[in-house]
XYZ file of C-alpha atoms in Angstrom:
223
model
C -0.173 -52.102 9.528
C 1.495 -49.420 11.637
C 4.937 -49.664 10.085
C 4.634 -46.236 8.436
C 4.144 -44.496 11.810
C 7.407 -43.199 13.326
C 7.238 -43.995 17.044
C 10.687 -42.715 17.702
C 10.259 -40.576 20.896
C 13.083 -38.314 19.853
C 11.285 -37.533 16.593
C 8.060 -36.979 18.470
C 9.778 -34.643 20.891
C 11.305 -32.595 18.124
C 7.936 -32.312 16.344
C 6.246 -31.143 19.579
C 9.031 -28.701 20.113
C 8.638 -27.122 16.731
C 4.882 -26.868 17.173
C 5.364 -25.272 20.575
C 7.777 -22.751 19.014
C 5.289 -21.869 16.242
C 2.495 -20.980 18.626
C 4.295 -18.077 20.294
C 5.441 -16.879 16.844
C 1.846 -16.921 15.636
C 0.725 -14.997 18.677
C 3.488 -12.498 18.152
C 2.525 -11.964 14.502
C -1.165 -11.537 15.484
C -0.152 -8.985 18.195
C 2.024 -7.047 15.706
C -0.703 -7.005 13.093
C -3.346 -6.006 15.596
C -1.178 -3.052 16.743
C -0.425 -2.073 13.110
C -4.183 -2.158 12.239
C -5.214 -0.050 15.195
C -2.337 2.383 14.582
C -3.425 2.708 10.947
C -6.952 3.706 12.040
C -5.477 6.173 14.531
C -3.030 7.743 11.958
C -5.935 8.046 9.415
C -7.987 9.895 12.025
C -5.536 12.249 13.685
C -2.520 12.233 11.353
C 1.046 11.396 12.162
C 1.766 14.524 14.252
C -1.380 14.038 16.337
C -0.954 10.347 16.940
C 0.113 9.055 20.407
C 1.282 5.615 21.352
C -0.854 5.681 24.504
C -3.999 6.227 22.457
C -3.140 3.317 20.209
C -2.569 1.081 23.192
C -5.989 2.007 24.599
C -7.583 0.770 21.371
C -5.603 -2.487 21.215
C -5.597 -3.300 24.876
C -1.893 -4.305 24.600
C 0.819 -3.446 27.079
C 3.580 -1.000 26.423
C 5.949 -3.913 26.549
C 4.150 -5.654 23.714
C 4.105 -2.483 21.687
C 7.765 -1.679 22.147
C 8.726 -5.271 21.441
C 7.501 -4.821 17.903
C 7.749 -1.035 17.518
C 10.222 0.874 19.638
C 8.780 4.237 18.558
C 5.936 5.963 16.780
C 8.310 6.517 13.913
C 9.104 2.787 13.607
C 5.453 1.949 13.615
C 4.672 4.495 10.898
C 7.648 3.223 8.863
C 6.298 -0.332 9.043
C 2.973 0.813 7.644
C 4.691 2.816 4.933
C 6.770 -0.146 3.950
C 3.597 -2.218 3.755
C 2.222 0.338 1.290
C 5.471 0.030 -0.686
C 4.899 -3.682 -0.982
C 1.334 -3.095 -2.255
C 2.779 -0.716 -4.843
C 5.436 -3.128 -6.040
C 2.915 -6.028 -6.333
C 0.252 -3.953 -8.007
C 2.660 -2.446 -10.546
C 3.986 -5.865 -11.369
C 0.490 -7.279 -11.950
C -0.595 -4.353 -14.108
C 2.496 -4.198 -16.238
C 2.571 -7.996 -16.785
C -0.856 -7.785 -18.463
C -0.982 -7.652 -22.289
C -2.485 -4.200 -22.436
C -1.581 -0.997 -24.192
C 0.455 1.411 -22.054
C -2.339 4.019 -21.803
C -4.716 1.418 -20.427
C -2.052 0.261 -18.025
C -1.581 3.624 -16.432
C -5.319 3.928 -15.940
C -5.530 0.361 -14.581
C -2.666 0.969 -12.168
C -4.275 4.017 -10.544
C -7.705 2.379 -10.470
C -6.298 -0.790 -8.906
C -4.520 1.176 -6.227
C -7.577 3.289 -5.570
C -9.640 0.110 -5.005
C -7.051 -1.216 -2.523
C -6.808 2.119 -0.684
C -10.583 2.371 -0.507
C -11.020 -0.950 1.309
C -7.724 -1.365 3.128
C -7.242 1.216 5.887
C -3.767 -0.135 6.628
C -2.638 0.552 3.088
C -4.293 3.889 3.142
C -2.392 4.882 6.277
C 0.838 3.623 4.728
C 0.349 5.831 1.663
C -0.205 8.967 3.681
C 2.555 8.140 6.142
C 5.023 7.565 3.314
C 4.886 11.291 2.589
C 5.725 12.344 6.117
C 9.247 13.693 6.331
C 9.705 12.086 9.765
C 8.774 8.667 8.339
C 10.391 8.764 4.815
C 12.746 11.756 4.652
C 13.545 11.329 0.939
C 10.012 10.143 -0.077
C 11.631 7.075 -1.707
C 8.405 5.100 -1.824
C 6.498 7.970 -3.563
C 9.411 8.526 -5.901
C 9.449 4.895 -6.922
C 5.703 5.039 -7.637
C 5.972 8.199 -9.812
C 8.939 6.680 -11.611
C 7.104 3.519 -12.444
C 4.039 5.516 -13.633
C 6.352 7.767 -15.722
C 7.876 4.764 -17.509
C 4.401 3.581 -18.561
C 3.503 7.100 -19.710
C 6.671 7.271 -21.801
C 5.697 3.928 -23.392
C 2.308 5.409 -24.202
C 3.929 8.474 -25.819
C 6.314 6.321 -27.895
C 3.335 4.163 -28.990
C 1.436 7.318 -30.144
C -1.249 6.827 -27.477
C -0.440 10.223 -26.011
C 0.778 13.385 -27.620
C 4.469 14.049 -27.024
C 4.101 17.226 -24.969
C 5.879 18.623 -21.869
C 2.600 18.154 -19.913
C 2.424 14.515 -20.837
C 6.080 13.961 -19.958
C 5.072 14.981 -16.415
C 1.870 13.024 -16.383
C 3.124 10.209 -14.209
C 3.981 12.646 -11.443
C 0.725 14.584 -11.982
C -1.479 11.496 -11.696
C 0.297 10.272 -8.582
C 0.179 13.743 -6.902
C -3.566 13.921 -7.786
C -4.085 10.462 -6.375
C -2.529 11.461 -3.080
C -4.678 14.580 -2.969
C -7.801 12.572 -3.570
C -6.909 10.191 -0.749
C -6.062 13.087 1.600
C -9.386 14.806 1.015
C -11.446 11.590 1.269
C -9.651 10.546 4.457
C -10.035 13.971 6.083
C -13.712 14.037 5.264
C -14.191 10.456 6.496
C -15.280 9.413 3.020
C -12.912 6.629 1.960
C -15.648 5.160 -0.166
C -15.284 8.088 -2.545
C -11.578 7.467 -3.344
C -12.123 5.371 -6.458
C -14.617 7.956 -7.824
C -12.219 10.783 -7.175
C -9.398 8.987 -8.940
C -11.636 8.129 -11.859
C -12.465 11.843 -12.171
C -8.758 12.607 -12.316
C -8.192 9.940 -15.041
C -11.145 11.424 -17.044
C -9.674 14.866 -16.705
C -6.205 13.924 -17.912
C -6.932 10.950 -20.174
C -10.576 11.279 -21.120
C -12.744 8.282 -20.819
C -10.595 6.371 -23.420
C -8.182 4.372 -21.199
C -10.665 1.674 -20.200
C -12.143 1.187 -23.672
C -10.139 2.588 -26.507
C -6.402 3.028 -25.672
C -5.066 3.478 -29.236
C -6.270 7.002 -30.065
C -3.758 9.753 -29.051
C -5.026 11.817 -26.167
C -4.247 15.582 -25.973
C -4.209 17.671 -22.842
C -7.578 19.468 -22.450
C-alpha cells in the first residue's frame, strides 16, 4: 500500500534541504518588496532629491544591513522602482496592442489602462516619476520607449485614416505621454492620486475628442 512513498533518507534529506533554502529566499524577497514599497511611498511624498535612506528605514523597521544587501544606494533603489515601471509599460503595451481594436482606440486604451494602474499602485507611480530623474535614468530610456510605442500606434491610426495627417498628430504620441506625466505629477503633489484617471481622460478628450472609446473610425482633427 505504501510502495509509492519514497522512504529513501537521502531523497528526504535533499527535499528538506531545498525547502530550507526556499524559506530564506522567500524572506529575502519579502524584505526587498517591503523596502521597495516603503521607498515608493517616501519618493512619492518628498521626491527623489528629498528622500533619505534613514527615513525609509524608519518606516520599514529594517536594518541598514538589510537595506544595503538589496539596494546599495538610494540610486539603486530608485532604479529598481523605475525598472518595475518599465515592466508594467511593456506588459500593458503588449496587452493593448494584442487586442483586435482600431489604432485610435488602442492609444486611448493604453493611456487609460496605465492611468488605472498608476492610480492604484503607488509603487508603479513612484517608478514612473523616478524614471524621469536624470540621476536614475540619465537617458530617459524608459520614457523614450513609451513614447516610441505610443507613436507607432498613432502612425497606424494616421495611415488608417482615423487621424488627420498633420504635424501635430505626428507628435501626438509624445504629447499624450508628456501630458500623462504632468497629470501624475500634479495629482501626486496634491495628494490626489484618485484623480489621475480623470485627468488623463480629460487629456484624451482634449486631443482625441470623446470618440476613441466608442467610435474610432471617424478621422479626428486637432481642435
